[in-house]
Structure formats: structure tokens, C-alpha cells
Coordinates of C-alpha atoms and ligand atoms in Angstrom, one line a residue:
X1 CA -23.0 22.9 16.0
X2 CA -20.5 24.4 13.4
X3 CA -20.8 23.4 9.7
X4 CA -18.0 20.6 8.8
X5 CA -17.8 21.6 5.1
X6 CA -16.9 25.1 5.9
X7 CA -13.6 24.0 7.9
X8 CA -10.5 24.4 5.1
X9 CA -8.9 20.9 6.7
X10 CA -9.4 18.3 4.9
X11 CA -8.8 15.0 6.8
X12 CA -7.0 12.2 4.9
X13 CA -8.3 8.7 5.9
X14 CA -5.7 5.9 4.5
X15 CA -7.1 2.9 3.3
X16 CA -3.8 1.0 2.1
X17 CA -4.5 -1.6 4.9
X18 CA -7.8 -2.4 4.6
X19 CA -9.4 -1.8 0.7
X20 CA -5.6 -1.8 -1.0
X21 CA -4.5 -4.7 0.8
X22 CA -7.8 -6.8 -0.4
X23 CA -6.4 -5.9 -4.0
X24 CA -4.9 -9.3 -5.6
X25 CA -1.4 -9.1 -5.7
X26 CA -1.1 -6.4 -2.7
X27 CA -1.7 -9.0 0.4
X28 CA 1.1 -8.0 3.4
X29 CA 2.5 -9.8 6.1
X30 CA 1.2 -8.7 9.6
X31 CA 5.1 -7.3 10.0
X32 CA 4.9 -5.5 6.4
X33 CA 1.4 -3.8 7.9
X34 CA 3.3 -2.7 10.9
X35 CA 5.7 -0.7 8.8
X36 CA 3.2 1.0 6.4
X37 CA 1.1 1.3 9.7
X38 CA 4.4 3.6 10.9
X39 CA 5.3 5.3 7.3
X40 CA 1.5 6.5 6.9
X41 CA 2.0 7.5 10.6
X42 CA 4.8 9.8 9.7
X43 CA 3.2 10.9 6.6
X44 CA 0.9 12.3 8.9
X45 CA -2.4 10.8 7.9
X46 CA -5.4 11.5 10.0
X47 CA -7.3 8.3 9.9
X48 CA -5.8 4.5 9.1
X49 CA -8.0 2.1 7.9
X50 CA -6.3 -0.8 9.2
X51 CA -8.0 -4.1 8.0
X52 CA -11.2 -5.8 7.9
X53 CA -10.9 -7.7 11.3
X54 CA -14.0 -10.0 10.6
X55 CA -12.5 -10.9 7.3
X56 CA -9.9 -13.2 9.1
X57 CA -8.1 -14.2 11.9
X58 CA -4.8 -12.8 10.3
X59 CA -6.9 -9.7 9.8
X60 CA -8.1 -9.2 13.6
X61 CA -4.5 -9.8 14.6
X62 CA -3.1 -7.2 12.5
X63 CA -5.6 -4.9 13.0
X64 CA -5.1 -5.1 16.9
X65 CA -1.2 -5.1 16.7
X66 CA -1.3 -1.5 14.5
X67 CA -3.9 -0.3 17.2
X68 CA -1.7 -1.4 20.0
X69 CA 1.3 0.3 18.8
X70 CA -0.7 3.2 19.0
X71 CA 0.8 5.3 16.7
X72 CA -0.8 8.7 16.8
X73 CA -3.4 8.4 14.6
X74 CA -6.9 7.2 14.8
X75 CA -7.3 3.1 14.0
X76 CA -10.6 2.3 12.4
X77 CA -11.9 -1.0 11.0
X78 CA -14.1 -2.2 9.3
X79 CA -17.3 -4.0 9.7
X80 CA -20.7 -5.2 8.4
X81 CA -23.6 -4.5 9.8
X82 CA -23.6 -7.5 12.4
X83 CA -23.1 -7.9 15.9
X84 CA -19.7 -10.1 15.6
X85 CA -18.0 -8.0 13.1
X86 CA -18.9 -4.7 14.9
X87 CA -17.5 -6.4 18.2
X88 CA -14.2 -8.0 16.2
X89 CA -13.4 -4.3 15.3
X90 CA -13.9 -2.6 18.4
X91 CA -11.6 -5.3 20.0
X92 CA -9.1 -5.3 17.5
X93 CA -8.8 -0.8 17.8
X94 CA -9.5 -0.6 21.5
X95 CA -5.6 -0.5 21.9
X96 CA -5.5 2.8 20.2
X97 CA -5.8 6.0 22.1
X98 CA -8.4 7.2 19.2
X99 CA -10.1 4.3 17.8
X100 CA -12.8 4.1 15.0
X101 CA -15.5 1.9 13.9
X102 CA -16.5 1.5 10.4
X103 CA -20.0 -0.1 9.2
X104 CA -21.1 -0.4 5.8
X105 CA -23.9 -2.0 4.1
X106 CA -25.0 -1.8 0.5
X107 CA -28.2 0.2 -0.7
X108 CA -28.3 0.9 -4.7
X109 CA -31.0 -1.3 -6.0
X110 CA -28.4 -3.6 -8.1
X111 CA -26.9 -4.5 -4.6
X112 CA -30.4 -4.9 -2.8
X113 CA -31.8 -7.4 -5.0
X114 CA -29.2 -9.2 -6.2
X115 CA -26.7 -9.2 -3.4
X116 CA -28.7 -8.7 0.0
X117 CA -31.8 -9.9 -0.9
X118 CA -33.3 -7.3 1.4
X119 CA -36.0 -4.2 1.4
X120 CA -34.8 -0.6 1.4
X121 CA -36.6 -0.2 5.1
X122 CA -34.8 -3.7 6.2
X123 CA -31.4 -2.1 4.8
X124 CA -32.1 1.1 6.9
X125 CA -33.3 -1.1 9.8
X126 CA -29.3 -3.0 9.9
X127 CA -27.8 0.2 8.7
X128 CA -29.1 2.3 12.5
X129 CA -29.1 -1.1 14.4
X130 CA -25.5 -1.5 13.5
X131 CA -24.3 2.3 14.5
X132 CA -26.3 2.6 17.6
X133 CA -24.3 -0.2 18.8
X134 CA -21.2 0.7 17.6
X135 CA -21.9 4.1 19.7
X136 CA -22.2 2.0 22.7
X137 CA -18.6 0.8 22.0
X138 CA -17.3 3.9 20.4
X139 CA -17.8 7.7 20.2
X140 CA -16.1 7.8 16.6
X141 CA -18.5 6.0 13.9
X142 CA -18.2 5.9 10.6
X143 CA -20.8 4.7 8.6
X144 CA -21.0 3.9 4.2
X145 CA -24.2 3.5 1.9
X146 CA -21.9 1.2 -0.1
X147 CA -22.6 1.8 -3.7
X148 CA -23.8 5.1 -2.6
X149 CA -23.3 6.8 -6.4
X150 CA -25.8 4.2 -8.0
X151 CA -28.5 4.6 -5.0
X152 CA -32.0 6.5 -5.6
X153 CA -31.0 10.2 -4.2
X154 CA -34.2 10.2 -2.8
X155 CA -33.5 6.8 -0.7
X156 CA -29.9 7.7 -0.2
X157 CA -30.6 10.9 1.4
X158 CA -33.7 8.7 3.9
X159 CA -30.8 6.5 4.4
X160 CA -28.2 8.7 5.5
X161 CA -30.5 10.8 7.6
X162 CA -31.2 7.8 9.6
X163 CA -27.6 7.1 9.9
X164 CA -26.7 10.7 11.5
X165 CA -30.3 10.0 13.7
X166 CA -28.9 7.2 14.7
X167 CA -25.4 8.5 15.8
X168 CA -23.1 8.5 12.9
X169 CA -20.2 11.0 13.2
X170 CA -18.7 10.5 9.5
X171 CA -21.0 9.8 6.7
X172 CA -19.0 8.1 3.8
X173 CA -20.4 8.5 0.0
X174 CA -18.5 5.5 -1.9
X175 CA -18.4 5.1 -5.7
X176 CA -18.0 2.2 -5.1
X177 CA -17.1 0.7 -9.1
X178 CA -16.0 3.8 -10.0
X179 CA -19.2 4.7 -12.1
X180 CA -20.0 8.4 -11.4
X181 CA -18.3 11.6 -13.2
X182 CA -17.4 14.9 -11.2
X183 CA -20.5 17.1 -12.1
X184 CA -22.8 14.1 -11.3
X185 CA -20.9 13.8 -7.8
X186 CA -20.7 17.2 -7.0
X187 CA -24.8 17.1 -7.8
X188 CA -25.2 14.0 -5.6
X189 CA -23.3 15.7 -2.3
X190 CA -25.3 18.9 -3.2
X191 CA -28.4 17.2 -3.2
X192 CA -27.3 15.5 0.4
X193 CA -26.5 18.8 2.0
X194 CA -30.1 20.4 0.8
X195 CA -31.8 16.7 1.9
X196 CA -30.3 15.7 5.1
X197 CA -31.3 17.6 7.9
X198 CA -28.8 17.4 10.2
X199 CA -25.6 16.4 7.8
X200 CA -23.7 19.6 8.7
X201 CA -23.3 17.8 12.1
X202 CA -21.0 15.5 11.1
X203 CA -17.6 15.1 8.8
X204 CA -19.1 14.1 5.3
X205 CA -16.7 11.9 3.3
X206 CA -15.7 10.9 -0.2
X207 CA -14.5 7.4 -1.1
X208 CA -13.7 6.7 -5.1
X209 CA -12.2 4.1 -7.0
X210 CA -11.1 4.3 -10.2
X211 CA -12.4 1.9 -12.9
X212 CA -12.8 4.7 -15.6
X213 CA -10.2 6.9 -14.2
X214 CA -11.8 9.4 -11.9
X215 CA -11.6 8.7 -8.7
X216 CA -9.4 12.0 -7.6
X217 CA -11.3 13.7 -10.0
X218 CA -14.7 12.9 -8.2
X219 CA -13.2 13.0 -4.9
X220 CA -11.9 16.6 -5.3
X221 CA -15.4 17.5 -7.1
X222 CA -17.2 15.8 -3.4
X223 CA -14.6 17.9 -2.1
X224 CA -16.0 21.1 -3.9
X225 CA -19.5 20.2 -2.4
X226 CA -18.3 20.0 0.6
X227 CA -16.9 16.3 2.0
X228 CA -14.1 16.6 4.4
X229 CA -13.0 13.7 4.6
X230 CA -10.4 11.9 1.4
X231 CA -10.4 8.2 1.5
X232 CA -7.4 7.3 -0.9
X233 CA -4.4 4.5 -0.8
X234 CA -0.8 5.0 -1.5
X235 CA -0.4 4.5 -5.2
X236 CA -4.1 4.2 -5.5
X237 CA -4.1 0.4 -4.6
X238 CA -7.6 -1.3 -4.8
X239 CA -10.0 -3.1 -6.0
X240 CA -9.8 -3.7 -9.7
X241 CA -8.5 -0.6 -11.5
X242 CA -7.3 1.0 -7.9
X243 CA -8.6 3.5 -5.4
X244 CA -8.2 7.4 -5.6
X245 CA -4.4 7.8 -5.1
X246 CA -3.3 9.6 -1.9
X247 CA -0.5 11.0 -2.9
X248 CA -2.1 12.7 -6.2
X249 CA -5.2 14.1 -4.7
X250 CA -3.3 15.6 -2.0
X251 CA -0.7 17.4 -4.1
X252 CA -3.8 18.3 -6.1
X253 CA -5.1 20.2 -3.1
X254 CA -1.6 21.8 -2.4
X255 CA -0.4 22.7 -5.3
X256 CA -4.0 24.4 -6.1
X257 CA -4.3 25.7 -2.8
X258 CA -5.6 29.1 -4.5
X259 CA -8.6 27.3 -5.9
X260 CA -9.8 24.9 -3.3
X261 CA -8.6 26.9 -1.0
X262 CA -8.4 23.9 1.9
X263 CA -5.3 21.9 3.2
X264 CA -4.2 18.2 4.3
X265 CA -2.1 17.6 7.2
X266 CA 0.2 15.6 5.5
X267 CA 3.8 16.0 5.2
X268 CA 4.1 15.5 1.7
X269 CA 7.8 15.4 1.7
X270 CA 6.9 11.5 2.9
X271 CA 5.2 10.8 0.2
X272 CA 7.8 9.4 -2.1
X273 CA 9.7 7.6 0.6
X274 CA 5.6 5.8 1.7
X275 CA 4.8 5.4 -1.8
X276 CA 8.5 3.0 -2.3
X277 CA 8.0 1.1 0.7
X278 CA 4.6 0.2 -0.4
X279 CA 5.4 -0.9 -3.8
X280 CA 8.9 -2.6 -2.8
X281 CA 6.1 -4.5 0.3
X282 CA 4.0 -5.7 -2.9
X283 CA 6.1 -5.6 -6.1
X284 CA 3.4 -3.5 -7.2
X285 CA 5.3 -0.5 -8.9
X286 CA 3.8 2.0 -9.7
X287 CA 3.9 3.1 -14.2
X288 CA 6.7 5.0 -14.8
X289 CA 4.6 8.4 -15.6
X290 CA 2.5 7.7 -12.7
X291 CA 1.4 11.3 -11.5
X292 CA 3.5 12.6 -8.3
X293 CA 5.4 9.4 -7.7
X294 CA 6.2 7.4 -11.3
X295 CA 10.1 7.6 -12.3
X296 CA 9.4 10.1 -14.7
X297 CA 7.5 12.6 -13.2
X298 CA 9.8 15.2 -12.9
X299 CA 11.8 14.0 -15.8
X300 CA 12.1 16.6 -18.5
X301 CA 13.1 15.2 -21.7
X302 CA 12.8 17.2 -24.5
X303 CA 14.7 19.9 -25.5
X304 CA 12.4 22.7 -25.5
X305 CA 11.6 21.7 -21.9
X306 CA 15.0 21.3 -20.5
X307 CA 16.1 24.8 -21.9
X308 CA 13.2 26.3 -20.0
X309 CA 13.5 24.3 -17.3
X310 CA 17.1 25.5 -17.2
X311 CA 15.8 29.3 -17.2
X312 CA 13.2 28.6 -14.7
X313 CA 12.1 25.7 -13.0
X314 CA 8.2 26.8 -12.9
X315 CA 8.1 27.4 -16.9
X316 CA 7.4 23.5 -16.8
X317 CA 7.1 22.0 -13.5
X318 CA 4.5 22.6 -11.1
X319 CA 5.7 21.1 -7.7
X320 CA 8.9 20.8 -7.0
X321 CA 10.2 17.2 -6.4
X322 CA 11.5 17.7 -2.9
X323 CA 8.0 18.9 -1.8
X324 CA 6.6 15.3 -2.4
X325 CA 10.3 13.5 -1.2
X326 CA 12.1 13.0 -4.1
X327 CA 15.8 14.1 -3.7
X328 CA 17.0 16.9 -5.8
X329 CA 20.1 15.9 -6.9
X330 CA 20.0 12.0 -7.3
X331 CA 23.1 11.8 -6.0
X332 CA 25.3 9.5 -7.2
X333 CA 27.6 6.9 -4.8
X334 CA 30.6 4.9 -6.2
X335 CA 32.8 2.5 -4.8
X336 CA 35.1 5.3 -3.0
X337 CA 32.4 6.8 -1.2
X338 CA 32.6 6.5 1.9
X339 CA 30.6 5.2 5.2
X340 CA 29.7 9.2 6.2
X341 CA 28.3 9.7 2.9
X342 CA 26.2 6.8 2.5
X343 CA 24.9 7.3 5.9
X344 CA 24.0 10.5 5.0
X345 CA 21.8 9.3 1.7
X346 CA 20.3 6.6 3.7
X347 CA 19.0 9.4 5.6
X348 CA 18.0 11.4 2.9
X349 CA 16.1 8.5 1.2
X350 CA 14.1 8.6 4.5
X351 CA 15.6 5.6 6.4
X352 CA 15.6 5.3 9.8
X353 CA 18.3 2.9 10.4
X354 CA 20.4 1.4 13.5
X355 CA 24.3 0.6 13.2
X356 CA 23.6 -2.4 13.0
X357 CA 21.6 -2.2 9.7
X358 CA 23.7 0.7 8.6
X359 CA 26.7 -1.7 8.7
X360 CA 25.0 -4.5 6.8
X361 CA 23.7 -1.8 4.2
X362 CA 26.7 -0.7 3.9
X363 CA 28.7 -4.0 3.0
X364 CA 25.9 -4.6 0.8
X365 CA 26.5 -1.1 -0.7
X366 CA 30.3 -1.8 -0.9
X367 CA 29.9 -5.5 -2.9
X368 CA 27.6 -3.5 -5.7
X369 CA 29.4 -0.7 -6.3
X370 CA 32.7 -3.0 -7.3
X371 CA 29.9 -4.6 -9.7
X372 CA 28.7 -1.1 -11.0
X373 CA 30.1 2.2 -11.4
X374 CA 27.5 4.4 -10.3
X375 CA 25.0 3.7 -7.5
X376 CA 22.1 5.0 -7.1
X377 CA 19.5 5.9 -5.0
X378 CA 17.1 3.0 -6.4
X379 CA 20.1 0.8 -5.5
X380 CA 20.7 1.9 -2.5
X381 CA 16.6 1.7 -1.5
X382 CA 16.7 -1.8 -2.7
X383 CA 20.0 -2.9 -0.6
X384 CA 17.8 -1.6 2.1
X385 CA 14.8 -3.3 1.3
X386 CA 15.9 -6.6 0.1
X387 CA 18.1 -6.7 3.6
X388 CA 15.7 -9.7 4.8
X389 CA 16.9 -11.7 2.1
X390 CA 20.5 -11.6 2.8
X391 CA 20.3 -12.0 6.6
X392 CA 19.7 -15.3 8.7
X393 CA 20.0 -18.4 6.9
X394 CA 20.2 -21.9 7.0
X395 CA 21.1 -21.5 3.6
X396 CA 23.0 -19.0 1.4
X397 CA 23.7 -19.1 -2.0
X398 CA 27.3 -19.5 -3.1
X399 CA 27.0 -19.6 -6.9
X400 CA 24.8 -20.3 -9.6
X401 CA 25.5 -21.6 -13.1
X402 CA 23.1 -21.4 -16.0
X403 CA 23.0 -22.2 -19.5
X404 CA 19.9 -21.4 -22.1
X405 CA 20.0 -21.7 -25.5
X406 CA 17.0 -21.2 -27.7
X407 CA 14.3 -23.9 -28.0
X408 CA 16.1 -26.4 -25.8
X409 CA 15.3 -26.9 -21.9
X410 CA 17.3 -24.7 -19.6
X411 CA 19.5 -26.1 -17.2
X412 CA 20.8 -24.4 -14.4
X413 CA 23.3 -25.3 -11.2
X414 CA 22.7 -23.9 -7.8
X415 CA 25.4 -24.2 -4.5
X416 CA 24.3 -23.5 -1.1
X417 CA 26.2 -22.9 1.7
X418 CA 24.6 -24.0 5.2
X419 CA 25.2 -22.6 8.6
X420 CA 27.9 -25.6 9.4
X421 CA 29.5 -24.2 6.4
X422 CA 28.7 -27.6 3.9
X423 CA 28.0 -27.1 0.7
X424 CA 25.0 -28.5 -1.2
X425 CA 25.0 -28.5 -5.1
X426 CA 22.0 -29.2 -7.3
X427 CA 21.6 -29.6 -11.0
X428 CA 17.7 -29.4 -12.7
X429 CA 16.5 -28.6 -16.1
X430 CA 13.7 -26.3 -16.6
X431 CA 11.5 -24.4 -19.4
X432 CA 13.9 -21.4 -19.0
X433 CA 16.3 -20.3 -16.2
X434 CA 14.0 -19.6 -13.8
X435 CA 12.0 -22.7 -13.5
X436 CA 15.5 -24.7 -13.6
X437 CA 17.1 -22.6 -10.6
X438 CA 13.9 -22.8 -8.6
X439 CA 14.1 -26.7 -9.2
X440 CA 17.3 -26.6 -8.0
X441 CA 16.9 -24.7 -5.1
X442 CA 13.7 -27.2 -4.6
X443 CA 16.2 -30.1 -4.2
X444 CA 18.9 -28.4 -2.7
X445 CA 16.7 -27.3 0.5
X446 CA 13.8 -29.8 0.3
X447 CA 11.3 -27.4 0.7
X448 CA 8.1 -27.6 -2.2
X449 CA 6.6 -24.9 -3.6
X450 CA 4.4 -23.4 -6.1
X451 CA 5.5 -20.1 -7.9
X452 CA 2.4 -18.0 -8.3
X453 CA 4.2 -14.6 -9.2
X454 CA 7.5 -13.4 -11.0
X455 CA 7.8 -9.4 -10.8
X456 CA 10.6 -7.9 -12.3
X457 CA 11.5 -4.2 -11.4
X458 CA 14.8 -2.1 -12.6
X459 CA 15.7 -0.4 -9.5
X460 CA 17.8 2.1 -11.2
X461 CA 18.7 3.2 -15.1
X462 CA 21.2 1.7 -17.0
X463 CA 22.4 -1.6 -18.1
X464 CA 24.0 -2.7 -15.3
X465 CA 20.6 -1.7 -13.2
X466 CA 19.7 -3.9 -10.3
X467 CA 16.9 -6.3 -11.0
X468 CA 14.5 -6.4 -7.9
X469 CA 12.4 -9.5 -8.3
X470 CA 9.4 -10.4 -6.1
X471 CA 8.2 -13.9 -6.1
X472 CA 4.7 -15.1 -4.8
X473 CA 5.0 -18.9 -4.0
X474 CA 2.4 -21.6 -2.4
X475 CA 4.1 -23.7 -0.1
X476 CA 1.6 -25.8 1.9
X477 CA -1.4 -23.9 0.8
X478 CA -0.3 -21.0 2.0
X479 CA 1.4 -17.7 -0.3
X480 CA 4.4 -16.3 1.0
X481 CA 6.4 -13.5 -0.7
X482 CA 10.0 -13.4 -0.9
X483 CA 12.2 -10.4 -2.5
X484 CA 16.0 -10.2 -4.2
X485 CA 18.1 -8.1 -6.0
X486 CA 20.8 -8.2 -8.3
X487 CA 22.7 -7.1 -11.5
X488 CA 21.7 -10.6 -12.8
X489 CA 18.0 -11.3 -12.8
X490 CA 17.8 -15.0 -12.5
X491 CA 20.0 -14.4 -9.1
X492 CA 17.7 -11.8 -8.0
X493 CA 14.9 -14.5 -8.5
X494 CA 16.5 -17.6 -6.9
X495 CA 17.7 -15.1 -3.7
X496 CA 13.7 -14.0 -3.7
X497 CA 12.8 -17.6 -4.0
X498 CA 15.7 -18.8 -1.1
X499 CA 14.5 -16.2 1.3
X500 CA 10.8 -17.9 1.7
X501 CA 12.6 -21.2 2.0
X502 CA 15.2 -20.3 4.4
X503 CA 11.9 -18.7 6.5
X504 CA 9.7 -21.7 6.0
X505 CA 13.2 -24.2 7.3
X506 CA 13.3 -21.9 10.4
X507 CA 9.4 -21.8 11.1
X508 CA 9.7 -25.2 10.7
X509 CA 12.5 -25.9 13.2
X510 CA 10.6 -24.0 15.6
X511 CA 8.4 -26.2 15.1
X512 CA 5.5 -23.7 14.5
X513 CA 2.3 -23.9 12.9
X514 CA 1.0 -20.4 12.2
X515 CA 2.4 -19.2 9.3
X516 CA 2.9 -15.2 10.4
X517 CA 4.7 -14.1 7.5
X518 CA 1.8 -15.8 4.7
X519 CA 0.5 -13.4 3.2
X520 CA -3.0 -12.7 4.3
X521 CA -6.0 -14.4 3.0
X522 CA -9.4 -12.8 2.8
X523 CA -11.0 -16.3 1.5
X524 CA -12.9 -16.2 4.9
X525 CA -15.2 -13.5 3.9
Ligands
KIV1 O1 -15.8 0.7 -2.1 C1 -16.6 0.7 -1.1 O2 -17.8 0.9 -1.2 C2 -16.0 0.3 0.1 C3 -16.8 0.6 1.3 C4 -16.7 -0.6 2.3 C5 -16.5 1.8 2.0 O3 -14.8 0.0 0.2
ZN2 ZN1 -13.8 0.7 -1.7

């Protein structure tokens, strides 16, 4: 049997779906999991982390829907070390050509007693019960010590030993509250490898998060000691402060290829182009100096920088931004460019669109650029995102009319246009412009909600900048998310807020009852 750590391919397991999505704020539609489900597919990921099928009924069904689209690469879920959840995953992945199940159960002493209520010997008892009958289901098992970095070595090492006995083929290492520090995690994956018999059978992974920071720091230091195996999300999504950030750790492994000598296989000219859809999917964006994919990190700003810069490009930047996606030029449209050259951008933004959607994007593109001078890729990204908002009514809005004035109720008129073409106005006064357009809009459609969320994003630079607002509402006990964009803000936000009721008036007139496009709930687990 060769040695895993002394292969120089790292795999890169995604878990966007399954621990990024459980992050509040980041919930997706089963159709917005489809499409990261096909951009981390085309980033070139080796493993997907799809969802926590026991979690929900939402969950199983998008699990199954990534699996049966089949992809290319391998599906895994996850499950707790019980019978149904085990059996929920393996159901959900089947569909896949390579399929994954992934158990986990806690084993640090904080978790044990206070959590589980269980002995170390009952933990280990669940933990090889669980696997051997996952291997019945599955040849690909993956299995986590969950809380692995605050576990006894001693009973960690007794723990994963009877994992790989018991027919593990990945052995996950979490920190899972992003406790440890690199030398400490490069000591506990040493202390593995001289412990566990048999652990250079199988693919030894590292799974961070980042409460203090760390977590590509301590994944690239498991890495060091030998994991094989990156857990990460795009934009490091997660938990509480996030998990280790795909994108960053693998650039860090490219761009010091000389040191760690080991590679990913992802394309990382995707990585801009995944890391946008995900944050336009949950109006999460990312700072703007976020490492590898913030606005500013190729920006060079001071003078001293930008005359070097202008000498040679490597006297301050380390990557180049075209390796991770990021178009050179930032090319700039205006209102005579033509059809042929925004195709082409659409391309080179990473679109993959139809004529039909081309033409839409393209009126779209035409309407802005008589409202601004310069367009820009963010614009033209947003046109493309925000499409679902524009398209299939009943309603659209005509016009909107607000007035604010300091320390006095806002008030704020809103005209809709339906499919047979009548118009609906509506008048309401509010605490500021938003809360009086959304009453508006309320009373104009007849359709209730809650607003939960407001985000407000700049998709470009300058004053006249689109505004790209998401809005989380409850309508019926159930979140849904809408999106708009617009030069004026409070427009964006009543066109975010009009495309979740035009969607609840049609589920309605179809007279259905599951809400597919609620975002999903993990209340159930
Ligand atoms: O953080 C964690 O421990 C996890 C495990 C389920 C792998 O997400
Ligand atoms: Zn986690």
C-alpha cells in the first residue's frame, strides 16, 4: 500500500454546500445549490460536500438533485453516526457516478460530557458501527473525530485507529472552533502518523475554521505533516467566523509551489468568477481587501507601488490576477458598444449564456449605460445576476416616488404594472424609504411579509455605481431571498422585495404548497 502523504496532489474537498450553507445568512435555494454544485464543478474540485441530508427534507432533496446531475466530481454527505442518517446520505449520492459518505461524531472531552453524554469506548463503539455500515453502502468513507484538535492525542489516535480498522478511507482531523495554532497542528498530525498503525493507508484530511484567524494557516501546517486532503468553502463561509477559504489556501499552495512543493487540481482561473456567484447567491460579499478575491486585492494604490508596478509587475504583486479569474483590463463598456463586444465580456466574466439570456442582458446592458457613462464589469455581473428579478411577472414596477426629510416619517409611492397591462398605485408612510416602499408594495400585490435582511453592495466604483440589494423576508414562516439592482438604492430594494412577491403570486396560482425557492432550514437538526 503506497503512503498518501508522500503523493504531491493535494485533493480539495468543497464544503460551500454543506458547512457554508449552515452559516446564518448563507442558506440557498435547491436551484442556487445546483449552480454552485456546477461552478465548483468547473473549478475543478475533487470532492463536493453537498448538504446534510438528515438535517432536512430540503436537504435530502438537494443533496440527491446535485448527485443526480452527476457532475464529475465525487458527492458526499453528511451523517451522524446513526442508521437513518447514514441511509439518507447514501440515498441522496447514489445518483452520482462517485459517491461519498461522511460520518462524524464528537470525541474531545468538552463534547463527551456535555454534549453526548457518552464514554470514550461508547464514542468508539458508534464511531466503527457507523463506518462498517457505511462500507456496506459505499466503498468511499469518510469519517471525523469532531473536535479532533481539543481531543486527548492519546484517545484520538485509539479513536482513529479504530476508524481505519474499521474501514475508513479518509480520516478527517477538524478544528472544529478554530482553537489550535499551526505548530500545535503540525504536532497533532505528527503524533497521528507515529500512533496510528495503519494511517498511511488512507487519505488523511484537514478541516479548519477560523475563529482566531487560522484556519489556512493550520490547514497548510496539517498539510506540511502530511494531510492530503483541504476541506475549505468559497470565501471561507461557515460557522461563526468562517471556514478555511478555498480560494486562499489554494493560491497559497500555487503560488509557493517551491516550498510545499504539492499541487491542487483546480483551475484557479475559476476562482473569481465561483467566488461572485457565491456571494451575489447570499449577499455575503466578501471585505474589500479579502485575500485573492476582495476588490482590492490587486489594487495598487500608492505611489511607490504603482511606479514599481509600472517597471515590473512582480516588484509588488505575487500572482497575477488572471491566474485566479480576474480580468486584466477591466474593460470598460459604454452605451455605443456594441452586441459583439458585450458578448464577448459576458464571456470573459465567465458566463455561459444562451441568446436568449444574452438578449435580455443585453437590453438590460443598453437601459444602464444611457443612466451611466461607463459600465463595468461589476455592472455587467449584476445585470446578469439580478436577471430573475426582471423576468416573469405578474407585476412590474413602473415608477416609484419618494420623499424623506429628516425626523419626519418617509412616504413613498409605488406603481405596478400587471400582465393585463393595469396599473396599481399605492401610497404608505414608513420610518424611512425602505419600510414605506415595501408597505407599498405590501398593498399594491397583497402579499405579507417580514423583512429579515437589507444588504447593500456597490457593484462597481463611482457615484453613479449600481446598488445590488439582497433582501431576506418571512412570508408565511418561511425566508425567501430576493435580489435587485439599480443606480438608486431604494429601487434596487423594492425590485429585490417585488421579485419574492411576484414568486410567492405565481407559486400561489399554481396552487402549490412546497415552497422550493425558501431558503433552506436546518431547524430540524
Ligand atoms: O467542524 C466540524 O467539526 C465539522 C465536522 C462535521 C467535519 O464540520
Ligand atoms: Zn466544520
Amino acid at each position: 500500500m503506497s503512503d498518501a502523504s508522500s503523493e504531491n496532489r493535494i485533493r480539495i474537498f468543497d464544503t460551500t454546500l454543506r458547512d457554508g450553507e449552515q452559516a446564518p445568512g448563507c442558506s440557498m435555494t435547491l436551484s442556487e445549490k445546483l449552480r454552485v454544485a456546477k461552478a465548483l464543478s468547473e473549478l475543478n474540485v475533487d470532492i463536493i460536500e453537498a448538504g446534510f441530508p438528515a438535517a432536512s427534507p430540503g436537504d435530502f432533496e438537494s443533496v440527491k438533485a446535485i448527485a443526480d446531475n452527476n457532475f464529475g466530481p465525487v458527492i458526499c454527505g453528511l451523517a451522524r453516526c446513526n442508521a437513518a442518517d447514514i441511509e439518507k446520505v447514501y440515498e441522496s449520492v447514489k445518483g452520482a457516478d462517485n459517491h461519498r459518505i461522511h460520518v462524524f461524531v464528537a470525541t474531545s472531552a468538552i463534547h463527551r460530557e456535555h454534549k453526548l453524554k457518552m464514554a470514550k469506548e461508547e464514542i468508539i463503539k458508534s464511531a466503527v458501527g457507523a463506518i462498517e455500515m457505511a462500507r456496506e453502502l459505499c466503498d468511499d468513507v469518510e469519517f471525523s473525530p469532531e473536535d479532533a484538535s481539543r481531543t486527548e492525542l492519546s484517545y484520538l489516535a485509539e479513536v482513529v485507529s479504530a476508524a481505519i480498522e474499521a474501514g475508513a478511507t479518509t480520516v478527517n482531523v477538524p478544528d472544529t472552533v478554530g482553537y489550535t495554532v499551526p505548530a500545535e497542528f503540525d504536532r497533532l498530525f505528527c503524533y497521528l502518523k507515529e500512533h496510528v498503525a495503519r494511517i498511511n493507508e488512507v487519505t488523511l484530511s484537514v478541516h479548519c475554521h477560523n475563529d482566531l484567524g487560522m484556519a489556512v494557516a493550520n490547514s497548510l501546517a496539517a498539510v506540511g505533516a502530511g494531510a492530503r486532503q483541504i476541506e475549505c468553502t468559497i470565501n471561507g463561509i461557515g460557522e461563526r467566523a468562517g471556514n478555511c477559504s478555498l480560494e486562499e489556501v489554494v493560491m497559497a499552495v500555487k503560488t509557493r509551489a517551491e516550498f510545499f512543493g504539492l499541487d491542487t487540481g483546480v483551475d484557479t482561473t475559476r476562482l473569481y468568477p465561483t467566488s461572485r456567484l457565491v456571494s451575489n447567491i447570499t449577499g455575503m460579499h466578501p471585505p474589500r481587501n479579502k485575500a485573492i478575491v476582495g476588490e482590492n486585492a490587486f489594487a495598487h494604490e500608492a505611489g511607490i507601488h504603482q511606479h514599481g508596478m509600472l517597471q515590473h509587475a512582480s516588484t509588488y504583486e505575487i500572482m497575477r490576477p488572471e491566474d485566479v479569474g480576474l480580468s486584466k483590463s477591466n474593460l470598460v463598456l459604454g452605451k455605443h458598444s456594441g452586441r459583439h463586444a458585450f458578448r464577448d465580456r459576458v464571456k470573459e466574466l465567465g458566463f455561459d449564456l444562451d441568446d436568449f439570456e444574452t438578449n435580455r442582458a443585453f437590453k438590460e446592458f443598453k437601459k444602464l449605460a444611457d443612466k451611466k457613462k461607463d459600465v463595468y464589469d461589476g455592472d455587467i455581473e449584476s445585470i446578469i445576476m439580478n436577471a430573475g428579478s426582471l423576468s416573469s411577472g405578474p407585476w412590474t414596477l413602473k415608477s416609484l416616488e419618494v420623499q424623506t426629510h429628516t425626523d419626519e416619517p418617509a412616504t413613498a409611492t409605488v406603481t405596478l404594472i400587471g400582465e393585463d397591462g393595469v396599473e396599481v398605485s399605492q401610497s404608505a408612510r414608513g420610518d424611512g424609504p425602505v419600510a414605506a416602499s415595501f408597505q407599498a408594495l405590501e398593498t399594491a400585490t397583497g402579499v405579507a411579509m417580514v423583512l429579515r435582511n437589507f444588504e447593500l453592495h456597490s457593484a462597481s466604483i463611482g457615484e453613479d455605481a449600481q446598488g445590488e440589494v439582497t433582501v431576506t423576508v418571512e412570508i408565511e414562516n418561511k425566508s425567501y431571498r430576493g435580489r435587485g439592482a439599480s443606480v438608486d438604492i431604494v429601487e434596487a430594494g423594492c425590485r429585490a422585495c417585488l421579485e419574492v412577491m411576484n414568486r410567492t403570486l405565481r407559486r400561489r396560482e399554481r396552487g402549490e404548497v412546497t415552497a422550493h425557492d425558501a431558503v433552506t432550514s436546518h431547524a430540524t437538526i
